[in-house]
CSV table of C-alpha atoms in Angstrom, one decimal:
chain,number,residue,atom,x,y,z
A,1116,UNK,CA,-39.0,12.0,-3.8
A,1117,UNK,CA,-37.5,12.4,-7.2
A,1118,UNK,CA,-33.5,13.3,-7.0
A,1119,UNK,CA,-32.8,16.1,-9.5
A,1120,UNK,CA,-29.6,14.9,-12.0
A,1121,UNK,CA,-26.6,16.7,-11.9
A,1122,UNK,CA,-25.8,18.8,-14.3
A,1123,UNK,CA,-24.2,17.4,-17.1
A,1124,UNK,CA,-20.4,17.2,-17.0
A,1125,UNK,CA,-18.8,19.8,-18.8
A,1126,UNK,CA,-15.1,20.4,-19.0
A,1127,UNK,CA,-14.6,23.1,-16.1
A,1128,UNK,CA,-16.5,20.7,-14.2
A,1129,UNK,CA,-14.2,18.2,-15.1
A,1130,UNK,CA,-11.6,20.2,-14.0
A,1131,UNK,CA,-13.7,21.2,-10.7
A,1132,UNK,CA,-14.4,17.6,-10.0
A,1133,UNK,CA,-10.6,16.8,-10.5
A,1134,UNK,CA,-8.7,19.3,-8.1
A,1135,UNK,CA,-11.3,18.3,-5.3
A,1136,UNK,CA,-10.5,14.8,-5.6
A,1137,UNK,CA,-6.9,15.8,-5.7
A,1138,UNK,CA,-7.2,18.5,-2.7
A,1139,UNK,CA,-9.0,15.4,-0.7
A,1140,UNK,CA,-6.6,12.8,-0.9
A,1141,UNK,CA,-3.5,15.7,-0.3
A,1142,UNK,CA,-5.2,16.3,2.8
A,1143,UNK,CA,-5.6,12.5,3.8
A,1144,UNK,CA,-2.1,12.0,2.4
A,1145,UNK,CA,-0.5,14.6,5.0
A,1146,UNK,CA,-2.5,13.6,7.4
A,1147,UNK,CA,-0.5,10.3,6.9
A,1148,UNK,CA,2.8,11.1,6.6
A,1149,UNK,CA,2.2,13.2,10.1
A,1150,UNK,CA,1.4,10.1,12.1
A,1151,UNK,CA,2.8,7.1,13.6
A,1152,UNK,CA,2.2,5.0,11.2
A,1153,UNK,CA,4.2,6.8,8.6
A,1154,UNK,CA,6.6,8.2,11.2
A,1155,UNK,CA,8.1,5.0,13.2
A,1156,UNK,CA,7.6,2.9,10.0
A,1157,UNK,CA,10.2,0.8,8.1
A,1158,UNK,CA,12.8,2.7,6.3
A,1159,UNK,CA,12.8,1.3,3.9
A,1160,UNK,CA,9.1,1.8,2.0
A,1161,UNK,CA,9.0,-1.4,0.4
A,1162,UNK,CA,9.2,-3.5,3.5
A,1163,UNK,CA,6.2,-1.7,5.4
A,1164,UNK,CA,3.9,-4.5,6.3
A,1165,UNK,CA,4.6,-6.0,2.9
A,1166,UNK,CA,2.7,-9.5,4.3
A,1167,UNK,CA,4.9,-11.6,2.5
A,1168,UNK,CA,7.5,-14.1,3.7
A,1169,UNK,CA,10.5,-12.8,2.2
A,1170,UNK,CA,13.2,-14.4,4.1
A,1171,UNK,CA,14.2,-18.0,5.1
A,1172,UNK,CA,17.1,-18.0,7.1
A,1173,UNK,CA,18.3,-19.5,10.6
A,1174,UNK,CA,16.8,-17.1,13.0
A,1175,UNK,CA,19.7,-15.7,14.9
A,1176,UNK,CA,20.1,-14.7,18.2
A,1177,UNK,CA,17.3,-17.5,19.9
A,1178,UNK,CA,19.2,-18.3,22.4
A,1179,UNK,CA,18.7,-14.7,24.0
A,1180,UNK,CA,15.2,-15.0,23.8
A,1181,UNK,CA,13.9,-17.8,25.2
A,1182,UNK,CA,15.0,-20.5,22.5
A,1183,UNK,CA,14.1,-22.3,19.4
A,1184,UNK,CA,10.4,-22.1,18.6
A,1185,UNK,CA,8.4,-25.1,20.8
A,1186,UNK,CA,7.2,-27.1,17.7
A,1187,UNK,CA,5.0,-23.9,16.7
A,1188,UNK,CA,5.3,-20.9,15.0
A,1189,UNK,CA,7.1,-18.0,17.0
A,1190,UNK,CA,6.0,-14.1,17.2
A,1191,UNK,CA,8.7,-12.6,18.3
A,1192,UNK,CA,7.5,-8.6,19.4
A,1193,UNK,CA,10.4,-6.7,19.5
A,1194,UNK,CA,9.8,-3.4,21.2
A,1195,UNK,CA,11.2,-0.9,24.1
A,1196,UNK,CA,7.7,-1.0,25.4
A,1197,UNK,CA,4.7,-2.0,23.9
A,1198,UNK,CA,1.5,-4.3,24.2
A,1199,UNK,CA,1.7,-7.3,22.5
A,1200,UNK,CA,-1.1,-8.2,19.9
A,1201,UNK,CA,-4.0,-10.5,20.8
A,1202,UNK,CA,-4.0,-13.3,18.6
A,1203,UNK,CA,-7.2,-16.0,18.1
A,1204,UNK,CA,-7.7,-19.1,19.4
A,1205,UNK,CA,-7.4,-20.0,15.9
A,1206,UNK,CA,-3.7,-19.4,15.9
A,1207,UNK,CA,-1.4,-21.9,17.3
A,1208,UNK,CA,1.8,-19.9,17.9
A,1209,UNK,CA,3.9,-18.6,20.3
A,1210,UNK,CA,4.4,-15.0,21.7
A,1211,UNK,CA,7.5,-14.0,23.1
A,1212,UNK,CA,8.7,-10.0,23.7
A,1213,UNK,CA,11.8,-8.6,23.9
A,1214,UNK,CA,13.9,-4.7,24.2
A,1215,UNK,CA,16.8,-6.4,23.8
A,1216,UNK,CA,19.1,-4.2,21.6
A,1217,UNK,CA,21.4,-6.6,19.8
A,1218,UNK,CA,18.6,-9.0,18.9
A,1219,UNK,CA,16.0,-5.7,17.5
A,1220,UNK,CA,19.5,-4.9,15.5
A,1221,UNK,CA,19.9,-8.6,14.4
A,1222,UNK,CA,16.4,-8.8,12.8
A,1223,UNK,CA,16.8,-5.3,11.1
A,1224,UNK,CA,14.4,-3.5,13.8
A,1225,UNK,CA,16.8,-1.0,15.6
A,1226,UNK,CA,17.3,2.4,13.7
A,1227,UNK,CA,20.0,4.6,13.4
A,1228,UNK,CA,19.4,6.7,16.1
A,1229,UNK,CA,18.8,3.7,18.1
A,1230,UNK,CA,14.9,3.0,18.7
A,1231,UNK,CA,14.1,-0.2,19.0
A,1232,UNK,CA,11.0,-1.1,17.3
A,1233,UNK,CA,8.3,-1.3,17.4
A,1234,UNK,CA,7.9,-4.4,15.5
A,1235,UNK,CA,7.5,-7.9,15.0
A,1236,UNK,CA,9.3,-10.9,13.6
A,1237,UNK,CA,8.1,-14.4,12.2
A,1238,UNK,CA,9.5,-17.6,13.0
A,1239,UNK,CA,8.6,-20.3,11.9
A,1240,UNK,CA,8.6,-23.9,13.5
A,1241,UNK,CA,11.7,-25.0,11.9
A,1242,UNK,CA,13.5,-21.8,13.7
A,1243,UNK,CA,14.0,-19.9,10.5
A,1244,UNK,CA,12.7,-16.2,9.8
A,1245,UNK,CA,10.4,-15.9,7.1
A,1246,UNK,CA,9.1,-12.1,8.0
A,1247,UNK,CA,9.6,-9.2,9.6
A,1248,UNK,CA,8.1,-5.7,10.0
A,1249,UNK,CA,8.4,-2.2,11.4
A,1250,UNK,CA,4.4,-1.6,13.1
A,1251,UNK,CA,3.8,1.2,15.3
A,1252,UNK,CA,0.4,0.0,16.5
A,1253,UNK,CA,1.3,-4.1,16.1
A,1254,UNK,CA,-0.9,-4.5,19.0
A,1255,UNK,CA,-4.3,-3.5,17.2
A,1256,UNK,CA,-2.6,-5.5,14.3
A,1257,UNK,CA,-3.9,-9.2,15.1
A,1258,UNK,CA,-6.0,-9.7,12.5
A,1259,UNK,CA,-2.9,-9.1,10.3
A,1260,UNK,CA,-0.5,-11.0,11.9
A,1261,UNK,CA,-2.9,-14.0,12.4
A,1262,UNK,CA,-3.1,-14.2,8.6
A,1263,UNK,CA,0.8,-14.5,8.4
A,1264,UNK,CA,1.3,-16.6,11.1
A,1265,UNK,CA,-1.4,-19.3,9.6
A,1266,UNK,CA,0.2,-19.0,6.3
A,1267,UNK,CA,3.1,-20.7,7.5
A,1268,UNK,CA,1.2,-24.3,8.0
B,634,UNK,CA,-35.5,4.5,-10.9
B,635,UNK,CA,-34.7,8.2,-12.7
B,636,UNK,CA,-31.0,8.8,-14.7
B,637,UNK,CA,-30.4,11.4,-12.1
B,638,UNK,CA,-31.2,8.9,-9.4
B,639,UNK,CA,-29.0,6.3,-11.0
B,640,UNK,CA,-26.1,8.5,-11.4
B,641,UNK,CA,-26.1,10.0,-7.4
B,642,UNK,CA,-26.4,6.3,-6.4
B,643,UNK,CA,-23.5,6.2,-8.4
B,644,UNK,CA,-21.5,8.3,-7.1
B,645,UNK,CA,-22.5,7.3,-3.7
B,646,UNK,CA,-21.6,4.0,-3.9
B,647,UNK,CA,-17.9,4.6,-5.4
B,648,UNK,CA,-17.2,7.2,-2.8
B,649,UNK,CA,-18.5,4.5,0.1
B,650,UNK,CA,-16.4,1.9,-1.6
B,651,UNK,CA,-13.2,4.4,-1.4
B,652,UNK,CA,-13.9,5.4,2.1
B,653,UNK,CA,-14.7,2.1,3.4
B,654,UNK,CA,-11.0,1.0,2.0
B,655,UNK,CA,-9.8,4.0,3.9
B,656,UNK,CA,-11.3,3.2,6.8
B,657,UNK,CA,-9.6,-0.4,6.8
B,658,UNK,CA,-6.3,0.3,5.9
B,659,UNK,CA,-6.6,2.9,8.1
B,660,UNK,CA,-7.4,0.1,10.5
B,661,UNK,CA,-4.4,-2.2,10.3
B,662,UNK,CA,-2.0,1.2,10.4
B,663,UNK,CA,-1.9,0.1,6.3
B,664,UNK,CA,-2.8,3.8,4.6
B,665,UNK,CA,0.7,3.6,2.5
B,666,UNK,CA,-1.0,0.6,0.9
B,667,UNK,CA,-3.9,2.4,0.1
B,668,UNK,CA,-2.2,5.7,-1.5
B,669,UNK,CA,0.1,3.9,-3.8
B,670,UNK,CA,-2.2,1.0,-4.9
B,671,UNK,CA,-5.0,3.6,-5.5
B,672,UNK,CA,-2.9,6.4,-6.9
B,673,UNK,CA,-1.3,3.8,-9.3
B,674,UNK,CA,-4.6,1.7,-10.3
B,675,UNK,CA,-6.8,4.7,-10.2
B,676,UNK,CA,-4.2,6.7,-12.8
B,677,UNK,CA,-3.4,3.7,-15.1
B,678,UNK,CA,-7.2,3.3,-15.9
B,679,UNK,CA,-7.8,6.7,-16.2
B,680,UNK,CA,-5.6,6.6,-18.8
B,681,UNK,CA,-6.1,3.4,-20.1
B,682,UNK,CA,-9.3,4.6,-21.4
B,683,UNK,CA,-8.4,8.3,-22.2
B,684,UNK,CA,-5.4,6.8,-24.2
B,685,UNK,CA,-8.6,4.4,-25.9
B,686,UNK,CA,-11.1,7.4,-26.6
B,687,UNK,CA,-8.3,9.6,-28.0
B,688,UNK,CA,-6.9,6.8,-30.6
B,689,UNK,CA,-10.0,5.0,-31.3
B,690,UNK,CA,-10.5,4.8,-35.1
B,691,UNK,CA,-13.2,7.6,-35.5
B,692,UNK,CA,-12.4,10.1,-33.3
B,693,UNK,CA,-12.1,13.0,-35.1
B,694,UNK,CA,-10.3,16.5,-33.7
B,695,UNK,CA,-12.1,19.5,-32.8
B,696,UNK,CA,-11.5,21.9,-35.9
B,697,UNK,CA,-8.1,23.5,-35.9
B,698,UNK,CA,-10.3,27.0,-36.2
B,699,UNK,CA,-12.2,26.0,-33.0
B,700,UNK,CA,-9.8,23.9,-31.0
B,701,UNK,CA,-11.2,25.2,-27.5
B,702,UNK,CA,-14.9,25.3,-28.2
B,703,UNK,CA,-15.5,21.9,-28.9
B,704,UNK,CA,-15.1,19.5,-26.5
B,705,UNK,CA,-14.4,16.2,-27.2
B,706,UNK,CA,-16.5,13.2,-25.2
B,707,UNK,CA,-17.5,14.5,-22.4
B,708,UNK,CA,-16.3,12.2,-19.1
B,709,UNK,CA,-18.5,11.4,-16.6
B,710,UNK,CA,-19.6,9.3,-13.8
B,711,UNK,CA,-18.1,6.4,-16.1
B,712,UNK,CA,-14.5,7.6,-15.7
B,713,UNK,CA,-14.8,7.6,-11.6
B,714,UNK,CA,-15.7,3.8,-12.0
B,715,UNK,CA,-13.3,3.2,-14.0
B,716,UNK,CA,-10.5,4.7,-11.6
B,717,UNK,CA,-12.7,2.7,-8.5
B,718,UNK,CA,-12.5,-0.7,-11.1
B,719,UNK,CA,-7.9,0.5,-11.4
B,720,UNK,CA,-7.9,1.1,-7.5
B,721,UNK,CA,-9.7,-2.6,-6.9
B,722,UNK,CA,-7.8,-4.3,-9.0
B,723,UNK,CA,-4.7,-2.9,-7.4
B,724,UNK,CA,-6.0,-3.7,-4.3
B,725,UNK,CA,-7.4,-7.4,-4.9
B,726,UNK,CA,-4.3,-9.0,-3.2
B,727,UNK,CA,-4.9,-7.5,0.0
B,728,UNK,CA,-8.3,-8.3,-0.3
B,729,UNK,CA,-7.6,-11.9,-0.7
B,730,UNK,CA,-5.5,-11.5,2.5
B,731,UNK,CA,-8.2,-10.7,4.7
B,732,UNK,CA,-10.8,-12.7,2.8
B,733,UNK,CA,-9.0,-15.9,2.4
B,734,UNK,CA,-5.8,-15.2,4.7
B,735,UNK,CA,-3.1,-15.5,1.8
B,736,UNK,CA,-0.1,-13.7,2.6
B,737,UNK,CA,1.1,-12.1,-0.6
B,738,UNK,CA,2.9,-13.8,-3.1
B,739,UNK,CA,5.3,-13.4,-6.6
B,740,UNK,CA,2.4,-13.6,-8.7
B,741,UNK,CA,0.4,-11.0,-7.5
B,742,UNK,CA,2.3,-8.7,-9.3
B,743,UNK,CA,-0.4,-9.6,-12.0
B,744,UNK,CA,-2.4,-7.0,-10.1
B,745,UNK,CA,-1.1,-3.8,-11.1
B,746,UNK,CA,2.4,-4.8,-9.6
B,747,UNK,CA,1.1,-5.4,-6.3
B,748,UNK,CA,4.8,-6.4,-4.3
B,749,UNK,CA,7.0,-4.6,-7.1
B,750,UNK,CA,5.6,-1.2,-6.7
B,751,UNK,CA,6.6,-1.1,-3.1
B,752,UNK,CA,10.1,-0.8,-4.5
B,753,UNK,CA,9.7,1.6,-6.8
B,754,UNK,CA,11.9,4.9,-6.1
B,755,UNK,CA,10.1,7.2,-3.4
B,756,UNK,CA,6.6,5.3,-3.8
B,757,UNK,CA,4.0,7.7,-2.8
B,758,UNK,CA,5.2,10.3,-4.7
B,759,UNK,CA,5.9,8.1,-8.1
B,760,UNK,CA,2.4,6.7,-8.1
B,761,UNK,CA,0.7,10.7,-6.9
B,762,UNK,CA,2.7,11.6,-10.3
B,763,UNK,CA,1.2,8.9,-12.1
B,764,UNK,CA,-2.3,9.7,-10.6
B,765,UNK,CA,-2.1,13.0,-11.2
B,766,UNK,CA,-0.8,12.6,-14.7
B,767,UNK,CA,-3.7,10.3,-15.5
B,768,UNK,CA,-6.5,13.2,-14.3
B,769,UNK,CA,-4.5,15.7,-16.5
B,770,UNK,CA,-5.5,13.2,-19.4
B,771,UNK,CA,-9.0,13.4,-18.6
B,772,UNK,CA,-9.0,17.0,-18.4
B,773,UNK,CA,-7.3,17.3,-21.3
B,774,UNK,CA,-9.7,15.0,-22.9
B,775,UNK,CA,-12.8,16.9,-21.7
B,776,UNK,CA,-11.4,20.1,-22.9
B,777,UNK,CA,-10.9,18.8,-26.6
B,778,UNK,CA,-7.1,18.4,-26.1
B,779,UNK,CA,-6.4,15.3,-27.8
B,780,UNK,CA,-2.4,15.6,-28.5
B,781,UNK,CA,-2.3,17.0,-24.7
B,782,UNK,CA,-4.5,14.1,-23.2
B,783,UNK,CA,-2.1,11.5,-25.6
B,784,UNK,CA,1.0,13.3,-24.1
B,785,UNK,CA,0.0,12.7,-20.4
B,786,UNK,CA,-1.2,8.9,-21.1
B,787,UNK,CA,2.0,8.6,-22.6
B,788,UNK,CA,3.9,10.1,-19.2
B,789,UNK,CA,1.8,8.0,-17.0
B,790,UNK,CA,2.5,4.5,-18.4
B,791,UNK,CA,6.5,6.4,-18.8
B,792,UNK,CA,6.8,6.9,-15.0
B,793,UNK,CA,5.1,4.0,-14.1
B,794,UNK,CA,7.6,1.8,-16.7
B,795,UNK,CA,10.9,3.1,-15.6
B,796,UNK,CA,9.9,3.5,-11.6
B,797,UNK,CA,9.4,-0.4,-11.9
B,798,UNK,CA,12.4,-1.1,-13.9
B,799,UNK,CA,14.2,1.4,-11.6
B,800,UNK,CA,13.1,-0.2,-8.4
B,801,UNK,CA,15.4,-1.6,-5.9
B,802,UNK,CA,15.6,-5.1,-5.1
B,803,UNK,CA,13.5,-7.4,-2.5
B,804,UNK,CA,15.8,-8.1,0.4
B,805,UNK,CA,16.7,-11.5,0.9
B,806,UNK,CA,18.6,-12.0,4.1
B,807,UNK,CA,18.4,-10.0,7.0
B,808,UNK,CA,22.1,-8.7,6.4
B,809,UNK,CA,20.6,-7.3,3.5
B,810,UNK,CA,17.4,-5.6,5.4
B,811,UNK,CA,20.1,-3.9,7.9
B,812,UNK,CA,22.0,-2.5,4.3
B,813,UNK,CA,18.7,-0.2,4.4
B,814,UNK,CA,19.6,3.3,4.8
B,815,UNK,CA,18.1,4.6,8.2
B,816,UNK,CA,18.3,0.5,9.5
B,817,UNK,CA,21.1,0.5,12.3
B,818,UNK,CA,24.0,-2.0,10.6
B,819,UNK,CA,26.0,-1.5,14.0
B,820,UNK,CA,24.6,-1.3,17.9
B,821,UNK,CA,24.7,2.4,18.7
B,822,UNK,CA,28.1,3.4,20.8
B,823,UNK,CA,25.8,5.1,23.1
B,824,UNK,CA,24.8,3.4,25.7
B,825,UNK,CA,20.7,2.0,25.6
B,826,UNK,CA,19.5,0.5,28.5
B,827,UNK,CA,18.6,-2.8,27.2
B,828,UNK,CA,15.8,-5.3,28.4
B,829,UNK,CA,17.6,-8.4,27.9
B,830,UNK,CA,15.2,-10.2,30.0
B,831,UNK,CA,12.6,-11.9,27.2
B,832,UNK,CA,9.3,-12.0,28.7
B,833,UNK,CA,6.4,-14.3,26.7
């Protein structure tokens, strides 16, 4: 079977091509911004699973959550109620959870109009924070916080 | 294999490629990545090469007695690759996070400002501008519109420019995360019930 060619471009169908690419990704867009994702993220934009260790820092507040880290990294799931992710046997770290208020406002995960969460925070070995995140679904997020929790080796 | 043939498989395989990214940010609860790494790549190669065709040595203007009837180059299915090529190389860095499970670092901001443009003032809308400023450029282009295609190259790579030397700052301490507007500095006076009790 021999495909016909499309006829060639000219500039309405520029135009034509243009607004549906734009009318596509407007409706993708709001369908974004009108989910969980978008709705219990970080406030502030540039921290929304940014994958990057951007603090180093004593991690405070340890002593309310079960202690420094045991010689491994710590994943510290800070939530009013949520599932914790599923990590691989690949990763060699620790999963603790926790609704406490004064610790999700300690790490920056407790909002103005007090939800808790749902997030997650990185310690390292050493007990220092190197990362921490806003994640509505952090449970279906393994493969993600796998990768961060190995790059701290 | 026919030209029409070639160019459907074309566009096939840039709008898989575009949906299959969708589909896996989509997956790790990551679609703000996508929209402002594509909208930014996608737009500053759009205009990258408009910006090239309109100021190549050569390219003559349409006769001022005929400015709307003949068309300068006509884009095609070139232009979409080139946007798919912008949106990739914005991208690469999270690729190399799933491929090779590297965390992001400083120096991706090679790629299209990868960590800066997180910080740029109200991010999805600054890079839809830039997007969308970069497809007026092609249009513009396609109609014969050379000064109005070099005026909306010029705004992209302007909003792009001072959103990134306008962004805010990468926090550095957590005191400095809780600063964030909407991030609680204080417990709430109300009280929460709180699960004190940390369970592993």
């Amino acid at each position: 079977m021999t495909l016909s060619a499309p006829p060639a471009p000219t500039p309405h169908r520029v135009l034509a091509c243009c607004l549906a690419v734009v009318a596509v990704l407007g409706v993708a867009l709001a369908g974004h911004l009108a989910s969980d994702a978008h709705r219990l993220a970080d406030p502030n934009p540039g921290l929304r699973q940014l994958d990057y260790y951007y603090l180093d820092e004593p991690a405070p507040l340890l002593d309310r959550v079960g202690g420094e880290p045991d010689g491994r990294p710590l994943l510290l799931v800070v939530c009013a109620d949520c599932e914790p992710p599923t990590l691989r046997d690949d990763v060699d770290a620790e999963v603790r959870r926790t609704g406490d208020l004064e610790v999700a406002r300690a790490y920056g995960l407790l909002t103005d109009d007090g939800r808790i969460g749902p997030g997650y925070v990185i310690v390292d070995s050493g007990g220092a924070v190197r990362y921490r995140t806003f994640d509505a679904a952090l449970g279906a997020h393994g493969e993600e916080i796998r990768v961060l929790l190995r790059g701290l080796r | 294999m026919t030209r029409g043939a070639r160019t459907w498989l074309g566009v096939g395989a840039i709008v898989g490629v575009e949906v299959f990214l969708f589909v896996r940010y989509l997956e790790f609860g990551a679609l703000f990545h996508f929209f402002v790494h594509s909208f930014a790549g996608a737009g500053l190669a759009i205009a990258t090469v408009v910006g090239y065709r309109v100021c190549r040595p050569g390219a003559t203007p349409p006769p001022a007695s005929q400015p709307a009837l003949q068309p300068a180059l006509q884009p095609g299915l070139q232009f979409w690759a080139v946007a798919l090529v912008g949106h990739l190389a914005a991208g690469l860095p999270d690729v190399l996070f799933l491929l090779l499970d590297l965390p992001h670092r400083s120096w991706m901001d090679a790629f299209v400002a990868h960590v800066a443009i997180h910080f740029v003032p109200a991010p999805l809308l600054t890079t839809a501008v830039v997007f969308v400023a970069g497809l007026a450029a092609l249009v513009a282009q396609s109609y014969g519109r050379r000064r109005l295609a070099g005026a909306c190259v010029l705004a992209t790579l302007a909003v792009m420019s001072v959103a990134l030397v306008a962004r805010g700052p990468l926090p550095g301490t957590l005191e400095e995360v809780r600063a964030t507007p909407g991030v609680a500095l204080w417990c709430p006076l109300t009280t929460a019930d709180s699960a004190g009790a940390p369970t592993s």
